[in-house]
Amino acid sequence: MPTPPQLKEAPIDGHRPMKVRVIGAGYSGIYLGIRIPQRLRNVDLQIYEKNEAVGGTWWVNRYPGCACDIPAHSYQYSFNPNPDWSAFYAPQKEICAYLQGSAEKYGVMRYVKLSHNVESCRWDDSRKKWILNVKRTDTGEIFEDDADVLIAARGNLSDPAWPNIPGLQSFQGETMHSARWNEDYDFKNKRIGVIGNGSSAIQIVPKLQKIEGAQLSCFVRSKTWITNPFGDSVMNKLGLDPKKLDFSPEQRQEFANNPEKLYNFRKIIELDGNTIHDVSLRGSAMQQGAIGLFGTAMRERLAKKPEIAEFLIPSFGIGCRRATPGPGYLEALAESNVDFITDPIDTVTATGVALKSGREVPLDALVCATGFNTGSAPPFPVYGKGELSLQSRFTPYPTAYLSLAVDGFPNFFMMLGPNSAIGSGSLTVILENEGDYIVKAIRKLQKEDYATISVKPERVRDWADYCHEYFKKTVYTDQCHSWYKSDGGFGDRITGLWPGSALHALEALRAPRWEDFDYEGLEGEGGNRMKWLGDGWSVTHMPSEDGKGWGGDPAWYMEPCFMDIPLPGRPEDAEEFKLRPFSH
Ligand code: NAP
């Protein structure tokens, strides 16, 4: 006689207690701090943030001109639209304040430990736990913590890359990285060198150029596309003058008073962002059109110094390197106090920069707008199963299933991991969907009594193969140097970008394919895998702890948020039907 199964003395939705640890409190970490308590129960959540405030990259980057180079209305939480952005491309301080305000508004700060730097993470397979070593940067105290689930929400652009130029340390003047800005330094009447022409330098140069008495030397070694802010037709629809991208107090008040107007404004931006995906395909009509348009615009903006246009305008497609609108950048380069230097740098000396051509450029300050160590593992050790380090797992190139999970690293997820940025569309919507995916996985572990979830190695390989094949037809594999590529920007793998459009990413992330993962039950091999069904009760109709009510809402399914109301009549006849996305 087979032994009858032993029922678990618990309701089906009792959800076992779990410890979840998140590394980083930027856009991603704050999102998790909102959704995990909202959607899950019995979670002991802690978000470790190494800095003394939340905001991530928007707290760290404080260079002059630092702003969002995509429309701020498309770079915010979908559920918390800000009517009060002062400009189409909002400045860093406002974005940081928005993030801090969102964290306060949704009660995230109670989970955040500021000035806590995670120094190492190690999977303990016998305990099925992550072991974290954390250092308090304010007191120096080091302590150990453990977690059932570990989420790296540290962002791809958080580890500054200093240029590997001989002599950099010997420079006697002021040296700073764009992401390590010295706000106290007075640039007035100074000879300033700026290395790089990526998105950061493109924002920094116009600001430094206008400083009284400043003499700029811009060291540029690569070609790049500078795009126009937004098409005139979109600007018309938005009611904006492309030359004046600030919002007046009246416009902001109107957004605040009239949510429908704000919604329509946002919708136009999203529609535009999601209908230019074609531009990423090599040889597409949209790509060809953009090359003509932006090439002409760059030449016009550089009319005073046409030799710069000749150097800068690339032969690779727009988007191969991240294209940025860079308001004022080309105009600044054309000014008389700016020297545009394309001779390669040889060394940095005590007094300036020596070029390969033999020329010496004397400097008081050297700004390295040289980007970040991207796509790599965190700068602290992370060891998965069998002492496998994430660093070696990410060699020769980083790859993670759907950008968020790596085989051999159970109960570990990444927000905006490898292959998660996008060429067009809204990054914050993708980030929200990644967070939702992870929340669903934690719920599965909790509710279905799994000790671990771990993506199958063959699915990670399939994903990497898919990415490699997909990118072949895109401009991203053109001959350019870009942080989207492996091997420090020179490799043949695209490791920075999602392999498809933003809408493609949303669809892929919408419903997890649970069959792509391996699981270990709490009871081990051979255990009863249906024990999660519990004792036949739901917590929602059991007495609450204080005995004064129920454990939940015993008729929760009647609440509007759980209803999916079909349209009356034949759905295909209704106008709205044509506009609605298909739902699962
Ligand atoms: P980046 O795009 O990686 O650009 C780094 C620049 O430094 C490049 O021009 C690079 O030249 C140059 N460089 C690096 N090492 C050098 C060396 N040894 N000698 C000479 N030049 C050197 O970095 P970033 O400008 O900081 O931008 C990184 C990313 O941050 C952006 O793509 C974007 O995603 C994000 N970002 C966003 C915003 C926003 O508004 N949303 C603003 C700023 C940054 P090569 O190209 O020749 O390597």
mmCIF file of N, CA and C in Angstrom, residues 224-275:
data_model
loop_
_atom_site.group_PDB
_atom_site.id
_atom_site.type_symbol
_atom_site.label_atom_id
_atom_site.label_comp_id
_atom_site.label_asym_id
_atom_site.label_seq_id
_atom_site.Cartn_x
_atom_site.Cartn_y
_atom_site.Cartn_z
ATOM 1 N N THR A 224 31.299 59.801 -34.417
ATOM 2 C CA THR A 224 30.022 59.545 -33.740
ATOM 3 C C THR A 224 28.894 60.331 -34.394
ATOM 4 N N TRP A 225 27.696 59.776 -34.307
ATOM 5 C CA TRP A 225 26.530 60.493 -34.814
ATOM 6 C C TRP A 225 25.937 61.370 -33.720
ATOM 7 N N ILE A 226 25.653 62.618 -34.059
ATOM 8 C CA ILE A 226 24.885 63.474 -33.157
ATOM 9 C C ILE A 226 23.528 63.656 -33.843
ATOM 10 N N THR A 227 22.484 63.241 -33.154
ATOM 11 C CA THR A 227 21.159 63.251 -33.788
ATOM 12 C C THR A 227 20.428 64.565 -33.519
ATOM 13 N N ASN A 228 19.308 64.730 -34.192
ATOM 14 C CA ASN A 228 18.450 65.882 -33.883
ATOM 15 C C ASN A 228 17.591 65.498 -32.694
ATOM 16 N N PRO A 229 17.130 66.490 -31.881
ATOM 17 C CA PRO A 229 16.343 66.120 -30.711
ATOM 18 C C PRO A 229 15.197 65.145 -31.032
ATOM 19 N N PHE A 230 14.215 65.555 -31.748
ATOM 20 C CA PHE A 230 13.097 64.691 -32.117
ATOM 21 C C PHE A 230 12.606 65.209 -33.445
ATOM 22 N N GLY A 231 11.986 64.381 -34.238
ATOM 23 C CA GLY A 231 11.484 64.841 -35.529
ATOM 24 C C GLY A 231 10.533 66.026 -35.366
ATOM 25 N N ASP A 232 10.543 66.924 -36.355
ATOM 26 C CA ASP A 232 9.664 68.095 -36.297
ATOM 27 C C ASP A 232 8.199 67.693 -36.173
ATOM 28 N N SER A 233 7.828 66.588 -36.854
ATOM 29 C CA SER A 233 6.410 66.215 -36.807
ATOM 30 C C SER A 233 6.017 65.823 -35.382
ATOM 31 N N VAL A 234 6.918 65.118 -34.683
ATOM 32 C CA VAL A 234 6.600 64.736 -33.299
ATOM 33 C C VAL A 234 6.548 65.984 -32.427
ATOM 34 N N MET A 235 7.518 66.878 -32.633
ATOM 35 C CA MET A 235 7.537 68.106 -31.843
ATOM 36 C C MET A 235 6.240 68.893 -32.067
ATOM 37 N N ASN A 236 5.773 68.911 -33.307
ATOM 38 C CA ASN A 236 4.505 69.593 -33.605
ATOM 39 C C ASN A 236 3.368 68.966 -32.838
ATOM 40 N N LYS A 237 3.325 67.626 -32.884
ATOM 41 C CA LYS A 237 2.252 66.912 -32.173
ATOM 42 C C LYS A 237 2.312 67.202 -30.678
ATOM 43 N N LEU A 238 3.551 67.346 -30.181
ATOM 44 C CA LEU A 238 3.722 67.614 -28.746
ATOM 45 C C LEU A 238 3.494 69.086 -28.416
ATOM 46 N N GLY A 239 3.416 69.907 -29.448
ATOM 47 C CA GLY A 239 3.229 71.352 -29.233
ATOM 48 C C GLY A 239 4.495 71.996 -28.709
ATOM 49 N N LEU A 240 5.672 71.454 -29.107
ATOM 50 C CA LEU A 240 6.932 71.995 -28.588
ATOM 51 C C LEU A 240 7.754 72.630 -29.700
ATOM 52 N N ASP A 241 8.504 73.648 -29.325
ATOM 53 C CA ASP A 241 9.447 74.264 -30.244
ATOM 54 C C ASP A 241 10.783 73.527 -30.050
ATOM 55 N N PRO A 242 11.303 72.835 -31.109
ATOM 56 C CA PRO A 242 12.534 72.046 -30.922
ATOM 57 C C PRO A 242 13.712 72.879 -30.422
ATOM 58 N N LYS A 243 13.634 74.206 -30.581
ATOM 59 C CA LYS A 243 14.767 75.038 -30.144
ATOM 60 C C LYS A 243 14.600 75.467 -28.683
ATOM 61 N N LYS A 244 13.410 75.219 -28.136
ATOM 62 C CA LYS A 244 13.181 75.658 -26.757
ATOM 63 C C LYS A 244 12.544 74.493 -26.005
ATOM 64 N N LEU A 245 13.392 73.744 -25.342
ATOM 65 C CA LEU A 245 12.893 72.479 -24.806
ATOM 66 C C LEU A 245 12.572 72.537 -23.308
ATOM 67 N N ASP A 246 12.478 73.767 -22.784
ATOM 68 C CA ASP A 246 12.061 73.902 -21.382
ATOM 69 C C ASP A 246 10.543 73.989 -21.320
ATOM 70 N N PHE A 247 9.977 73.504 -20.219
ATOM 71 C CA PHE A 247 8.535 73.668 -20.018
ATOM 72 C C PHE A 247 8.311 74.899 -19.156
ATOM 73 N N SER A 248 7.388 75.756 -19.582
ATOM 74 C CA SER A 248 7.086 76.952 -18.790
ATOM 75 C C SER A 248 6.286 76.518 -17.552
ATOM 76 N N PRO A 249 6.258 77.374 -16.512
ATOM 77 C CA PRO A 249 5.457 77.037 -15.324
ATOM 78 C C PRO A 249 3.996 76.782 -15.698
ATOM 79 N N GLU A 250 3.496 77.514 -16.721
ATOM 80 C CA GLU A 250 2.094 77.326 -17.129
ATOM 81 C C GLU A 250 1.880 75.935 -17.730
ATOM 82 N N GLN A 251 2.843 75.519 -18.570
ATOM 83 C CA GLN A 251 2.716 74.183 -19.192
ATOM 84 C C GLN A 251 2.714 73.089 -18.121
ATOM 85 N N ARG A 252 3.587 73.273 -17.125
ATOM 86 C CA ARG A 252 3.694 72.252 -16.081
ATOM 87 C C ARG A 252 2.421 72.209 -15.241
ATOM 88 N N GLN A 253 1.880 73.409 -14.989
ATOM 89 C CA GLN A 253 0.635 73.484 -14.224
ATOM 90 C C GLN A 253 -0.479 72.773 -14.987
ATOM 91 N N GLU A 254 -0.461 72.977 -16.310
ATOM 92 C CA GLU A 254 -1.498 72.353 -17.125
ATOM 93 C C GLU A 254 -1.385 70.819 -17.079
ATOM 94 N N PHE A 255 -0.157 70.331 -17.105
ATOM 95 C CA PHE A 255 0.031 68.872 -16.988
ATOM 96 C C PHE A 255 -0.499 68.379 -15.640
ATOM 97 N N ALA A 256 -0.233 69.194 -14.600
ATOM 98 C CA ALA A 256 -0.664 68.777 -13.261
ATOM 99 C C ALA A 256 -2.185 68.811 -13.145
ATOM 100 N N ASN A 257 -2.805 69.814 -13.776
ATOM 101 C CA ASN A 257 -4.262 69.968 -13.654
ATOM 102 C C ASN A 257 -5.029 69.044 -14.578
ATOM 103 N N ASN A 258 -4.368 68.638 -15.640
ATOM 104 C CA ASN A 258 -5.089 67.926 -16.679
ATOM 105 C C ASN A 258 -4.374 66.597 -17.005
ATOM 106 N N PRO A 259 -4.688 65.558 -16.209
ATOM 107 C CA PRO A 259 -3.992 64.276 -16.393
ATOM 108 C C PRO A 259 -4.146 63.724 -17.811
ATOM 109 N N GLU A 260 -5.280 64.052 -18.471
ATOM 110 C CA GLU A 260 -5.477 63.523 -19.823
ATOM 111 C C GLU A 260 -4.469 64.132 -20.792
ATOM 112 N N LYS A 261 -4.202 65.413 -20.567
ATOM 113 C CA LYS A 261 -3.220 66.096 -21.426
ATOM 114 C C LYS A 261 -1.824 65.473 -21.217
ATOM 115 N N LEU A 262 -1.507 65.244 -19.965
ATOM 116 C CA LEU A 262 -0.212 64.629 -19.652
ATOM 117 C C LEU A 262 -0.127 63.232 -20.279
ATOM 118 N N TYR A 263 -1.228 62.487 -20.150
ATOM 119 C CA TYR A 263 -1.267 61.130 -20.718
ATOM 120 C C TYR A 263 -1.048 61.185 -22.236
ATOM 121 N N ASN A 264 -1.746 62.099 -22.910
ATOM 122 C CA ASN A 264 -1.616 62.193 -24.374
ATOM 123 C C ASN A 264 -0.188 62.560 -24.777
ATOM 124 N N PHE A 265 0.403 63.467 -24.022
ATOM 125 C CA PHE A 265 1.781 63.886 -24.279
ATOM 126 C C PHE A 265 2.716 62.675 -24.182
ATOM 127 N N ARG A 266 2.544 61.909 -23.094
ATOM 128 C CA ARG A 266 3.396 60.734 -22.887
ATOM 129 C C ARG A 266 3.158 59.694 -23.977
ATOM 130 N N LYS A 267 1.902 59.559 -24.348
ATOM 131 C CA LYS A 267 1.553 58.532 -25.338
ATOM 132 C C LYS A 267 2.233 58.822 -26.687
ATOM 133 N N ILE A 268 2.264 60.108 -27.067
ATOM 134 C CA ILE A 268 2.900 60.475 -28.341
ATOM 135 C C ILE A 268 4.383 60.088 -28.304
ATOM 136 N N ILE A 269 5.028 60.368 -27.167
ATOM 137 C CA ILE A 269 6.457 60.042 -27.042
ATOM 138 C C ILE A 269 6.676 58.531 -27.129
ATOM 139 N N GLU A 270 5.818 57.778 -26.441
ATOM 140 C CA GLU A 270 5.975 56.312 -26.465
ATOM 141 C C GLU A 270 5.725 55.766 -27.867
ATOM 142 N N LEU A 271 4.673 56.285 -28.526
ATOM 143 C CA LEU A 271 4.373 55.814 -29.884
ATOM 144 C C LEU A 271 5.558 56.079 -30.797
ATOM 145 N N ASP A 272 6.128 57.274 -30.677
ATOM 146 C CA ASP A 272 7.256 57.618 -31.537
ATOM 147 C C ASP A 272 8.450 56.702 -31.247
ATOM 148 N N GLY A 273 8.762 56.547 -29.952
ATOM 149 C CA GLY A 273 9.921 55.729 -29.568
ATOM 150 C C GLY A 273 9.794 54.296 -30.055
ATOM 151 N N ASN A 274 8.557 53.793 -30.086
ATOM 152 C CA ASN A 274 8.363 52.389 -30.451
ATOM 153 C C ASN A 274 8.135 52.173 -31.942
ATOM 154 N N THR A 275 8.067 53.248 -32.700
ATOM 155 C CA THR A 275 7.833 53.055 -34.142
ATOM 156 C C THR A 275 9.061 53.463 -34.967
#
